[in-house]
Amino acid sequence: MASDGARKQFWKRSNTKLPGSIQHVYGAQHPPFDPLLHGTLLKSTAKMPTTPLKAKRVSTFQEFESSTSDAWDAGEDDDELLAMAAESLNTEVVMETAHRVLRNHSQRQGRPALREAPGLQQKPRPEVESPSPPSGDLRLVKSVSESHTSCPAESACAATPLQRSQSLPHSATIMLGGTSDPSTLSSSALSEREASRLDKFKQLLAGPNTDLEELRRLSWSGIPKPVRPMTWKLLSGYLPANVDRRPATLQRKQKEYFAFIEHYYHSRSDDVLPFDREVIHIDIPRMSPEVLLLQPKVTEIFERILFIWAIRHPASGYVQGINDLVTPFFVVFICEYLEAEEVDAVDVSGVPAEVLRNIEADTYWCMSKLLDGIQDNYTFAQPGIQMKVKMLEELVSRIDEQVHRHLDQHEVRYLQFAFRWMNNLLMREVPLRCTIRLWDTYQSEPEGFSHFHLYVCAAFLVRWRKEILEERDFQELLLFLQNLPTAHWDDEDISLLLAEAYRLKFAFADAPNHYKK
């Protein structure tokens, strides 16, 4: 039958390429090692056939199997190749090289400059002279096929592990990056990235009309310190996008603010004020950082700002917590004239009086723009905060039901710890440097202080889920939530927090019923 004939012809040897057969890769520097072509390198005696030759049908199948020689079933040839690769590794040399790398790395930790470290240059071994690698070749380890095909004698092949060990340490790394310290490499790459971002900000701000949408996009991931004052003034709506109009706007706004000071601050008595002026005097000593409290000029500036805002907004007046919202603006604007790296070490004693006056006016107007968007947080009964705390509770119950249930079982109410998060915009929960980084993103988000802050608080609470679930007592839980361990947080922690908040906003912001029970 025709089918029987096709079945008989299938096992016959054919010259066509079969799947699984080893094919040479043209263009490769070293052709693949073929056990069938280089059998003499593997064994000196021929391998005895395991099947009698009289069975013709089975013999042709064995010929077919040997012609394909599948890479996954190479049999004894594969074992011998692995043995040859293992022979080229000397355990003592590998361990010696590892100890040398660790010793050189530990010696460089206390050196100010990498090029002065003596451990960068490795001493050559006296047995074999190590050839210096060419500048264009960055390969560190030879392939197995290269080491066996290029060593005709046993003595030449024995030198291969020594040459490999001498090419491993720092010489190739120095050629690639100029330094072998990973921390130095990361810091140099970081500084290059920061310099590139700073150039983008400067080019954008130097244009005749600043593209505010592009400025918000760049500012979301943080604003470089040199351009932060101008960027905040633009994003808050205090200054116009047109460069030519900015000087006149600044002059007009500063003049208007000091007219308020002259009219209200110096002429009105405490008896006719719509709020209790004494509350401001009580709250100012509670400011953070404490270094600002020791400077009378700063306390006077804060008192005037809070007094003018309260008297011009009679619907709310002054409410405890508003004083915290002045600090970031003042510190950012004053740092433009100081060389202090840390925002917690601000000293205004060397700043001219005229500059301080201008900074005071700028701080007042930017804070007013912020409070205009969240004023319902500070009106009677503070309905804005009440609503946001309720939304936070509903949101957490959807994104982490275990944490929500744990708080409920121990009778911890969200209002007991999250009220301050909403009232002070997390300023009492994270260091000032982290607050400034947080506000970079808030000002670049639409309704960042009123809307996006809700998702930041949700991400902030879930961030401590492990510690929350470990607490089994109401008092311990509440003390932990009111004193979270964030003293050592930096920009990276805030960036992770903002990324999680953005993910939550993307999932829930446009579907409010999704997190409502």
Steps between C-alpha positions, in 0.01 A plus 500: 500500500609858449486576872724202577748623242505848650552349845797298371657800328474717815793347685735507202788746515429824324727791412240757602547696823305354787371679808747478788810460285798719585550775244797740485429867568662698219662825608575383855856551618524144632300219324294276729663190636372195311558172685455308175769696316742530792460149639876453512530777762262319732609134489783305361313176432198458281173438671370147456156468344235397749270338240563204271553597137289218367175677584493731202189696598632574849847582365367768270314656794823510702667673205217752492540563875875550470455736203263725693684492838243708687658755732273387784601133467867497419567205731860438594627779273314758712647361823849518357449860389394593854802322641727695264343828615542405866870420449566861394381636838754502782325529838799653673538767233130585514505534880819704492350738246181538706698579816711753310191680369346518849827620652546773240138613539534528880825699462329752267217577744711748698675666207387848386589444138476177307806555289723515806400151621789256454263204470394605150811359339525125539845345533575251221572142595863399458416169331321641196521843341154640449453670161338842524155499339452719193307821554217393274458150648307490823458121524608366835465122467583283201244256374554127554532428128763774462709375791511146365551574135775757558711290741680221315704388803409420860732767638344778297151407611606496863578871480142586398357517857781736602436732209128494576555584865724792414245655267214491752576783750490872445682573178205437271265690732728803496500499121122489491402759760814663631425362847436162655293618797126434437396783731722744310357377170142546622570845645667617179210370293258668740679832477492480120128432507439787742707734284298397196170562682624838624584602142148406390349713774723798420421484128129481574505789747717716274249501215282805434187305604546204732304191404331425833383154395854398412622658823251291698612186318864565587421598857305185585817301572664782698631850434874582515582733788638794290176538303251397770410856620404623154327172411286507815396860431392405150321176591312663788365767265677784676705604195388508135651276234617801297856598596456870426203533737666336801700799638196729494282230661754442777526870573123548503431200727773591747373855518145375555604270784681772693198725452303232687764502773475877535122504497415197717797384703599834653160675523248241622463415868450146628149583625345529155676202334279218362740241651712450808842646430643318799461165319761610246745579779439153643544316170814670369729337764374162376654550159747261344796512458591633842791703362245751367362555850831636624496786248274793598490629143339176385236492772402860422466418130282197574279696737435773241424247226252305711336816634442650154365174359261449790363855487448483124317163524234551767312183399770292660723739689810343645489125570771297669712328239508780245829615648666180375403582141710819505828323575572320168446813292715715726785246515502442124505874421765583762729219381537686171720747688678252728764237440372256763453150362257390773165674521496436875803729547359828364655815645352831386741722692711564189207571267440872424185657642363591155538139383317378810215740429462366147516138621230576759267636232569208263436250781168664588366496144609141425349376828179685417482325161541163674234570764254621238474140377451341844323775695215267596756318714508804731145636502259430787505130606763443229272304262772452241717302739201298628410400145859410404548284809181311414618451142836376631324241715295376204805490274714302745217252556517419130875495440601322824205348681724323751647827630156661508353207693794499742449867582127447541545198729718706734257796482750736337309767310651667196411842635732439796815489284405617149354833605851640545606348168234706324527810714880535469546325164730238659746767611506362856554145373807545275810723518493843338729390217251226413208745520668727245551204265138400556379847413695493174256233385194653667548824305545315173185289554158648424338551842806348660444638851127429508461181295831319441588538868226249583678224305834596650350452847358161399838387366665640812277295730539176303875557496500404871269198472755256644557710810127572537405132488763417761344737754229337712400785727299818447748722678803357324331527162403862551842597633665339199272673248557836666880458514601320184875430457575729205787706643749346256281515192640661187389582145507136397245402764274788394533401133389144581210636702392729216525218247268282708263794549488556124418133448210527745377819336513338158290210628243689710487870413274467195285228659390630843234230532775241471612564856161567652327216676 
